Amino acid sequence: MKKLAKRIAALAMTAAMMTASAGAITQDGQSETWFDGVWALIDAFGLKAEHDPYVLQNYINKYLEKHPDEMYDVLNDILSLLDTHSMYLSSEEYSQGFSTLEGFVGIGVGLQETENGVQIAEVMRYSAAEEAGLQIGDLIVKINGEDATKLKNADVASKLRGEEGTSVKLTVRRYGRDITVTCERRQVNRVYVSNKTMADGVEYIKVSAIGSQNDWSAFSEIWDSLPSKNTRAVILDLRGNGGG
């Protein structure tokens, strides 16, 4: 792609030289005529074109119609001119590199094995489990009406996950009382934003990643709540955050 950009610039310079007079070189070494014309053409038809941004786009589209197998390289060449953090990924690359951010389909709980059975160790924010009122410490005793007290972590996790839009009935034991809820399975994204009040007027906010809309919603909620806490200082912890 960089070669394509260079070709455009070369064509622009050639056209300008052929159509414009050479012009005089001033005492400070600058041309009065053709250099300015060439620069104007490069600016108009180059990657930074502002007045007619579709010129280069149409050129690239025509090129890719003839060479569709080069789309991956062409897109990444263009993005490399923007900054070092921009890139085009295939679906396979995205799944491999961002699988922890992609999440999974389920009800949104973390599980822990105990001597009494499998209990809920985490309830993820914005999940179906949170909406159903499930709590940390709830002991899972039935799944879809079947006894689950003898199941292992992996077995419970397998039964709670499934196709998006399907439902699972869960009976949990909380302080000796059995509670039954129904949760609809959906995409679950772990929230990578958390906060803690360190002292009066001092708030600590940890942002490990912005992996989904849930992370932005969590950060917005925390940030918007600061005035009500009379916050005077914020510690924003971005350690381990790769950016994005």
PDB file of C-alpha atoms in Angstrom, residues 10 24 35 42 51 89 94-95 128 135-136 188 196 198 234 240:
ATOM      1  CA  ALA A  10       5.303  10.286  -8.306  1.00  0.00           C
ATOM      2  CA  ALA A  24      12.710  30.476 -10.642  1.00  0.00           C
ATOM      3  CA  PHE A  35       7.346  23.142  -6.482  1.00  0.00           C
ATOM      4  CA  ILE A  42       0.418  15.650  -3.506  1.00  0.00           C
ATOM      5  CA  HIS A  51     -10.699  18.412  -0.088  1.00  0.00           C
ATOM      6  CA  LEU A  89      -7.550  -8.459  12.372  1.00  0.00           C
ATOM      7  CA  TYR A  94      -9.478 -11.408  17.023  1.00  0.00           C
ATOM      8  CA  SER A  95     -10.755 -14.512  18.820  1.00  0.00           C
ATOM      9  CA  ALA A 128     -28.526 -12.144  33.937  1.00  0.00           C
ATOM     10  CA  GLN A 135     -25.491 -13.563  45.358  1.00  0.00           C
ATOM     11  CA  ILE A 136     -21.967 -14.611  46.247  1.00  0.00           C
ATOM     12  CA  VAL A 188     -21.341 -12.062  29.181  1.00  0.00           C
ATOM     13  CA  LYS A 196     -12.714   1.826  46.069  1.00  0.00           C
ATOM     14  CA  MET A 198      -9.436   4.999  49.942  1.00  0.00           C
ATOM     15  CA  VAL A 234      -8.954  10.518  42.123  1.00  0.00           C
ATOM     16  CA  GLY A 240      -1.551  -3.367  32.831  1.00  0.00           C
TER      17      GLY A 240
END
